[in-house]
Structures are given as C-alpha cells and as structure tokens.
mmCIF file of C-alpha atoms in Angstrom:
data_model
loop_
_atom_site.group_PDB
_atom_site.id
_atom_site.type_symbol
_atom_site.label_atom_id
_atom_site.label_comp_id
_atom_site.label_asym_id
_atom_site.label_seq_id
_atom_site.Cartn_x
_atom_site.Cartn_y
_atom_site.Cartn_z
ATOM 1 C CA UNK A 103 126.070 73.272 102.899
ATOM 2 C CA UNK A 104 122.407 72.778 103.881
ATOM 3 C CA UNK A 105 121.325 69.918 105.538
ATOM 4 C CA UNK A 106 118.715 67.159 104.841
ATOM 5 C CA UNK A 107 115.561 69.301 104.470
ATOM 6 C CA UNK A 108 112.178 68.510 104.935
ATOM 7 C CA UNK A 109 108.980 70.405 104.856
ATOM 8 C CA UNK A 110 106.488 71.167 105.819
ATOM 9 C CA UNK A 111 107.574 70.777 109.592
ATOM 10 C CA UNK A 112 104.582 70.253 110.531
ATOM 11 C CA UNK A 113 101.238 69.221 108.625
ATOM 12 C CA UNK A 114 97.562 68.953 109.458
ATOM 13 C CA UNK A 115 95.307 66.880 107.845
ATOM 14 C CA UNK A 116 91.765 66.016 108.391
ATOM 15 C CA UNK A 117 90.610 61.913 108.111
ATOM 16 C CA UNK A 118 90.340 61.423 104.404
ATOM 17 C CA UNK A 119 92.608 63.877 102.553
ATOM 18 C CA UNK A 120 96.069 63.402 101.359
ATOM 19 C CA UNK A 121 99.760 64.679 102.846
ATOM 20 C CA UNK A 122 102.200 65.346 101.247
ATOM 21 C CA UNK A 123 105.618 65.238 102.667
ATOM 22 C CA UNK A 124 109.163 66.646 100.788
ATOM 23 C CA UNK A 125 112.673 65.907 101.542
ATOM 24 C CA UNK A 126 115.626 67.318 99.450
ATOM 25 C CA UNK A 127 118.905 65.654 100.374
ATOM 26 C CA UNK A 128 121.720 66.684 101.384
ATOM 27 C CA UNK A 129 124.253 68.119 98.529
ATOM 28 C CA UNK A 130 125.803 65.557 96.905
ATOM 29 C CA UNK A 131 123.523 62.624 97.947
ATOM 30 C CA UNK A 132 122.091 60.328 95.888
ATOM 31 C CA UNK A 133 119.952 57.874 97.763
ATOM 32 C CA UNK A 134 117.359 58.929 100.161
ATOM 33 C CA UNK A 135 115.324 56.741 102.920
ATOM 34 C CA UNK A 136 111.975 57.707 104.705
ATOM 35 C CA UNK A 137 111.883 56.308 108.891
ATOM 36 C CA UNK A 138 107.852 56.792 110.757
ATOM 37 C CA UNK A 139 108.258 57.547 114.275
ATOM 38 C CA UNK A 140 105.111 57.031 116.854
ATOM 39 C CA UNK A 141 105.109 58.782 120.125
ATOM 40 C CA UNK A 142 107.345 56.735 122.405
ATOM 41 C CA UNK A 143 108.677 54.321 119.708
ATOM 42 C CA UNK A 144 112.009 54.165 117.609
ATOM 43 C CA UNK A 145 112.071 54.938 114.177
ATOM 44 C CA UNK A 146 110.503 52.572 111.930
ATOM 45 C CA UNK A 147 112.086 52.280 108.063
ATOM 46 C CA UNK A 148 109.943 52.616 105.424
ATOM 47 C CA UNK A 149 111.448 53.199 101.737
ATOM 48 C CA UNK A 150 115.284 53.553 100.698
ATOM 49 C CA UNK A 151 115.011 55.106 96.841
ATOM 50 C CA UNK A 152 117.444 56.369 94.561
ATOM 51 C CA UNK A 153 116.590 58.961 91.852
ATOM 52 C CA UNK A 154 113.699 57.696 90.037
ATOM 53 C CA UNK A 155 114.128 54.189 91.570
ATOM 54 C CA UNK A 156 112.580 52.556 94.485
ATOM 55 C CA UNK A 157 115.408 50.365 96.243
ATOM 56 C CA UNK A 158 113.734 48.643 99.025
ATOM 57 C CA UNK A 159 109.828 49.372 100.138
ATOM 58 C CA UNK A 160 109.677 46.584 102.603
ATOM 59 C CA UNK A 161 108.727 48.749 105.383
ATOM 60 C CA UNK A 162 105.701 50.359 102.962
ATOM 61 C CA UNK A 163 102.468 49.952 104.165
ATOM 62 C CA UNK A 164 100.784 47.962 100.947
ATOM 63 C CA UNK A 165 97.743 50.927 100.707
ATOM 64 C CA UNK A 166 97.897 54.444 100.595
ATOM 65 C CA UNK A 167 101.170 55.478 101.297
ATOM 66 C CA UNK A 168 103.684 56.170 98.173
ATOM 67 C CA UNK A 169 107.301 57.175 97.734
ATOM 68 C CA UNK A 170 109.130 58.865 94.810
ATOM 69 C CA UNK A 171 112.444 60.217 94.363
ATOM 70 C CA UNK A 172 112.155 62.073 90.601
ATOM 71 C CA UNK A 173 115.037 63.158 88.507
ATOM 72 C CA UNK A 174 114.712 66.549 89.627
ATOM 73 C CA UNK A 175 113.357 67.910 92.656
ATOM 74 C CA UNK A 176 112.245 66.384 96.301
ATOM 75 C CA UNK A 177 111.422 63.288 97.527
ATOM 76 C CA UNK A 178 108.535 62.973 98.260
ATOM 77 C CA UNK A 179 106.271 60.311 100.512
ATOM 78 C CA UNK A 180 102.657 60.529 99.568
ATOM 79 C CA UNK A 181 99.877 59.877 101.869
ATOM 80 C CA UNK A 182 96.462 58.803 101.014
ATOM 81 C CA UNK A 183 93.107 58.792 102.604
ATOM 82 C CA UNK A 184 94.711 59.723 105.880
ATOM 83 C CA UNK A 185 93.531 58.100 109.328
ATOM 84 C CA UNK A 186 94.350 58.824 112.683
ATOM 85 C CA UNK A 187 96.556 56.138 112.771
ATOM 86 C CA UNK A 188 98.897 58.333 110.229
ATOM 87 C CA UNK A 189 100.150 60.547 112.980
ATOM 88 C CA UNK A 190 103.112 60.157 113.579
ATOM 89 C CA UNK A 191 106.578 62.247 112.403
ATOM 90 C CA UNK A 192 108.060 61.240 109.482
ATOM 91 C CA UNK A 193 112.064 61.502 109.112
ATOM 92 C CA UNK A 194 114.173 61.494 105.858
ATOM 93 C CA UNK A 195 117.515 60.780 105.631
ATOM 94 C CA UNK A 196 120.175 60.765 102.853
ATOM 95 C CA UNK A 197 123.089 59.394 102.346
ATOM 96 C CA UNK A 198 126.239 59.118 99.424
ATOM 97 C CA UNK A 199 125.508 56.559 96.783
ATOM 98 C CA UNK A 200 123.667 54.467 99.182
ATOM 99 C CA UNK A 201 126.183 53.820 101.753
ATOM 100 C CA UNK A 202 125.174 52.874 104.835
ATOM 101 C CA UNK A 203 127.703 55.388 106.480
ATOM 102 C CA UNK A 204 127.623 59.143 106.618
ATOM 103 C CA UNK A 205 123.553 59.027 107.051
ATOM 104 C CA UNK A 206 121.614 61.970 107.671
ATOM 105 C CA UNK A 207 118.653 62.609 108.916
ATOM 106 C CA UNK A 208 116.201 65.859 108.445
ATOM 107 C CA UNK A 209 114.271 67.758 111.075
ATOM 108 C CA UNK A 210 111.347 65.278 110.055
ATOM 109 C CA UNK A 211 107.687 66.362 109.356
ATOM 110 C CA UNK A 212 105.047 66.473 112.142
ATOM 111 C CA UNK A 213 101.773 64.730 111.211
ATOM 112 C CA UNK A 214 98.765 65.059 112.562
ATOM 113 C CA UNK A 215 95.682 63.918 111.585
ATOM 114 C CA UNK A 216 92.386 65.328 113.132
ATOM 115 C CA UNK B 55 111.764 39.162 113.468
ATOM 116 C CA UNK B 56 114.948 41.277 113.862
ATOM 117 C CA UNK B 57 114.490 44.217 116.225
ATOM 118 C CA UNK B 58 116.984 46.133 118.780
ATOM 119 C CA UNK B 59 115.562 47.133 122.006
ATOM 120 C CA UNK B 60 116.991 48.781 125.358
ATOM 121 C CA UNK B 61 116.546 47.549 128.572
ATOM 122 C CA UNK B 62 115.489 50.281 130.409
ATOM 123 C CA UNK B 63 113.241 53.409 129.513
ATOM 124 C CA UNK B 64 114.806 56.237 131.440
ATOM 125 C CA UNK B 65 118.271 57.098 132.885
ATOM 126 C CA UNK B 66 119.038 60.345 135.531
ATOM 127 C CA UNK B 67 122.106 61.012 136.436
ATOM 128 C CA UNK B 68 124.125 63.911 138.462
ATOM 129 C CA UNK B 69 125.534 66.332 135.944
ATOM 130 C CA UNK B 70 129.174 65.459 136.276
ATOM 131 C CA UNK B 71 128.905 62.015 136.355
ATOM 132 C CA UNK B 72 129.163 59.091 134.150
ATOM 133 C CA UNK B 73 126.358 58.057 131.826
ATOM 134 C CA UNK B 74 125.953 54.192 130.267
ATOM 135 C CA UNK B 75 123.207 53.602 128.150
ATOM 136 C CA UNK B 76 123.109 49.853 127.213
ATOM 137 C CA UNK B 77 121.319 48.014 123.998
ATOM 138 C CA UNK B 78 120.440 44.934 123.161
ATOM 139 C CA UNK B 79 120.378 43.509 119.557
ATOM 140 C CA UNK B 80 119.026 40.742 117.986
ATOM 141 C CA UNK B 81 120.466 40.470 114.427
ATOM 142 C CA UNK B 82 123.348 38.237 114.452
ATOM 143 C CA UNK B 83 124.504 39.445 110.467
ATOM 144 C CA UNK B 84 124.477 43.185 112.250
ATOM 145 C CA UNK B 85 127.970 44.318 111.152
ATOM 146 C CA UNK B 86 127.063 48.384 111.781
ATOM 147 C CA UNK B 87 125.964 49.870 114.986
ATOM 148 C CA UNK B 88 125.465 53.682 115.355
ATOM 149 C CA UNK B 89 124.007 55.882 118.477
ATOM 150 C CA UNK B 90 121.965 58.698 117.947
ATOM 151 C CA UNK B 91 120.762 61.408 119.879
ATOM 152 C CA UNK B 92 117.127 62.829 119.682
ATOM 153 C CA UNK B 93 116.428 66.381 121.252
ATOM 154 C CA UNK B 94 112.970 67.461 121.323
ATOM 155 C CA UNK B 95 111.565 68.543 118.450
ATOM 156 C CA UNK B 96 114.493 67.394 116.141
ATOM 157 C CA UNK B 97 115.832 64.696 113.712
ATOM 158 C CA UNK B 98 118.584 61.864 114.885
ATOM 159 C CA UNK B 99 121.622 63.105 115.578
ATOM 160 C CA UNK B 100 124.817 60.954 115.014
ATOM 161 C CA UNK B 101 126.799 60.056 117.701
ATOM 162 C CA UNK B 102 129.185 57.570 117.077
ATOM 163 C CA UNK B 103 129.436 54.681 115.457
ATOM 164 C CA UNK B 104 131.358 50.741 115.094
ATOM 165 C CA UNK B 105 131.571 48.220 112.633
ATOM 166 C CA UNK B 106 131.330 44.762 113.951
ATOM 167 C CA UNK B 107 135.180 44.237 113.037
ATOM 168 C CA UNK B 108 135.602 46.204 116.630
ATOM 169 C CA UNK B 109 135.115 46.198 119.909
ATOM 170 C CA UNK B 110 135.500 49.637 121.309
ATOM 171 C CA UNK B 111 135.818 53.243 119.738
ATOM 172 C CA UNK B 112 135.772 56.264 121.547
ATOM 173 C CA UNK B 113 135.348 59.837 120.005
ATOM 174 C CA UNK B 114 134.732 63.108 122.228
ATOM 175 C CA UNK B 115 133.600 61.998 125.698
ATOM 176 C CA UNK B 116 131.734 59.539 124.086
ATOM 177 C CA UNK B 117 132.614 55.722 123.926
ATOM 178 C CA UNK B 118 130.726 52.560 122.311
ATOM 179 C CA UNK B 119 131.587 49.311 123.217
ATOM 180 C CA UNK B 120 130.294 46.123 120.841
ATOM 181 C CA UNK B 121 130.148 42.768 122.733
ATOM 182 C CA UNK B 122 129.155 40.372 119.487
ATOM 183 C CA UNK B 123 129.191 37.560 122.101
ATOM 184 C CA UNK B 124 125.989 38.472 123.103
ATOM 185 C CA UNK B 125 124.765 41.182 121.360
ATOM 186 C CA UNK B 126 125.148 43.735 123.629
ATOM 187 C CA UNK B 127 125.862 47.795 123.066
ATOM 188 C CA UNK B 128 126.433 50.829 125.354
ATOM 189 C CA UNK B 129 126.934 54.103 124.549
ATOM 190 C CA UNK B 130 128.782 55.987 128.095
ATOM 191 C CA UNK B 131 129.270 59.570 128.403
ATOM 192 C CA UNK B 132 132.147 60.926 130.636
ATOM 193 C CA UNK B 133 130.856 64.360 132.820
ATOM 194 C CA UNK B 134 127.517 64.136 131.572
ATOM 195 C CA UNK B 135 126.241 67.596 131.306
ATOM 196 C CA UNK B 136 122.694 69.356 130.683
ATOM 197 C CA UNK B 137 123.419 69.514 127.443
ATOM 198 C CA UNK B 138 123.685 65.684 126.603
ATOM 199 C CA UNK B 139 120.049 65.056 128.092
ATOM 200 C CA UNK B 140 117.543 63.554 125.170
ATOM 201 C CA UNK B 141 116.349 60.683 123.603
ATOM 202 C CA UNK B 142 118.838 58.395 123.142
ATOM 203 C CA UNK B 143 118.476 55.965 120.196
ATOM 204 C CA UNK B 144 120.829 53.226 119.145
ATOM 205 C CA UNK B 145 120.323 51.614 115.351
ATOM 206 C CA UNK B 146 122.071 48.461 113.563
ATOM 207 C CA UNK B 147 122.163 47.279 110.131
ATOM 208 C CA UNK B 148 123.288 44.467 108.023
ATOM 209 C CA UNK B 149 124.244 43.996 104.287
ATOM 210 C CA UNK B 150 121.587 46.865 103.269
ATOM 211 C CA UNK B 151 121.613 50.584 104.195
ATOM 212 C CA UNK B 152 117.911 50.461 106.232
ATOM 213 C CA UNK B 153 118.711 50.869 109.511
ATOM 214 C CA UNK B 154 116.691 49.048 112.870
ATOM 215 C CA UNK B 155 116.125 51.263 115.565
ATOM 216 C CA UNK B 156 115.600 50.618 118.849
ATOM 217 C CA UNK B 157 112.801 52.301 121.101
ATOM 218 C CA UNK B 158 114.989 54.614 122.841
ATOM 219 C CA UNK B 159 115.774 56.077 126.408
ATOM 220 C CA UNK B 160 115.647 59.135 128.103
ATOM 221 C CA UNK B 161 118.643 60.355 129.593
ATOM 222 C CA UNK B 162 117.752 63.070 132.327
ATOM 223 C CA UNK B 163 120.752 65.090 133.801
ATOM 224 C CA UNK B 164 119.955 66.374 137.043
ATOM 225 C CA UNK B 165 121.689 69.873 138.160
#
C-alpha cells in the first residue's frame, strides 16, 4: 500500500514559467491538503480539497497559485509566473473522508526557482 | 492570529538520555495536537498524538503531555538515540482538518 506520492521531488523553474506539482493520495483517501514549507519555518497550510471540490483555500495566495483535485487522477497545485519567492517545498497530505486523524504526508516537492 | 510556536530552536542531548521538547499554543478551540518528526530530506512523520479530552498518552518511548491550562505541549523521548535526531514539529487543529504548525526544533543526539 503506497504512500502519499508526490512528484516531481524536486523541480526547477526559471522566474516566469509555471510548476507544476502532483500528489496522488494514499489508497483509499478521499480528501487531500497542500502545506508550503520555507527554509527554517513550519509548514504553512494552503488548500484542503476533495475530488473535484475545493474545501478550504484560506491559506491560497489570491494570484498565481491554483489547486485541483479532478475525478480521476492527481492533485495537483499549479504555479504561475514563478518568483523567487516560490521556493520553497511543497508537502501533500491525505487523509480518509476528511478526518482530521490518520493524516499523511508525502515526501513533498523541492522548488526552486532560479 | 492563531499560530503554535516552540520556545527554543535547538536541543542536544547525550544519546541515552531523556529528550523534552516543549510547545506552546495559542488556539484556545485547539482540541487535536499531534508531533511530527522531520528527517532531512523527507515529509512529516507522525509521532503521536492527543485530543484535548486528555492529558497524557504515551506510545513507544514516546510520551505527550497536554496542559490546556496554559497551552502548553511536550513531546519527551526516553534513551534518546541517533536515530530520533531531526526536526521536530508539533501541529494543532480545531473544528477543521488544516492543521497549524509550529516552526520546529532540532533535536541533536550527541554519541
């Protein structure tokens, strides 16, 4: 039973262009949540969605970053117009039917943005 | 703003010995605590966790103790060994599943 997978592990992208990060949850999890971690900080939330359904996007920045959780296949969280300020790794975790216990987390994605 | 922060950045300690890791929160409808564990290079790791209905729980050399009193959690290790050092993380959350982290602290385990 794989675990919360994300990819790719790590990602470079140039000021400007777009990333695109992927997280499939674990088997048998429904709801799925993307965390930003800066160097030396805790994680930061960012989106909690369900299939095809954002729950909460409070911690969203309001421009150029997106989240989507289709009916079939990965998350994914969709960066625009990337800055320097981007870098950062970005964790996903899942969870059953949007319980708060039994979270996850995935080996994250490594941004950097040169 | 609600946030959960740890008093102190780094922690070494004599492999063998006991480890304490203490965390301060700030959320007063908290009602879920978990610490995680973050090696190098790697996602969270669950610990161990308590719900707000008590005031100690203890799982394999690990033990969390919730003071709601004054918002206070630690995480100790008994014989902390090479193994157990990492970035040590602990999280809260209320009615909703997002989790608040706080910054996190080093735990070093000297030889």
């Amino acid at each position: 039973n794989a675990g919360v997978m994300q990819n790719p592990r790590h990602l470079v992208r140039r000021r400007g262009q777009e990333a695109r990060l992927r997280c499939s949850p674990m088997k048998g999890h429904s709801h799925v949540y993307w965390y930003r971690q800066l160097p030396e900080e805790g994680l930061k939330f960012m989106v909690y969605l369900q299939k095809e359904n954002i729950i909460d996007e409070s911690g969203m920045p309001k421009e150029r970053f997106s989240a989507e959780f289709p009916k079939e296949g990965p998350s994914i969280l969709r960066i625009q117009q990337v800055v320097r300020g981007d870098s950062a790794a970005y964790f996903c975790a899942s969870s059953p039917e949007g319980s708060r216990y039994g979270y996850t987390f995935g080996s994250g994605t490594r941004l950097t943005v040169v | 703003g609600e946030s959960v922060g740890l008093h102190l950045p780094t922690l070494s300690v004599q492999e063998g010995d006991n480890s304490i890791i203490n965390c301060a929160y700030s959320n007063s409808a908290s009602d879920y605590f978990i610490w995680y564990k973050q090696e190098s290079g790697k996602g969270p790791q669950f610990i161990i966790d308590i719900r707000s209905n008590m005031d100690k729980r203890q799982g394999q050399r690990v033990t969390v103790l919730l003071n709601k009193t004054v918002k206070h959690l630690s995480l100790q290790i008994a014989a902390t060994q090479p193994g157990d050092s990492a970035v040590y993380f602990c999280a809260d959350s209320g009615a909703n599943s997002k989790l608040t982290f706080g910054k996190g602290i080093t735990l070093s385990v000297r030889p």
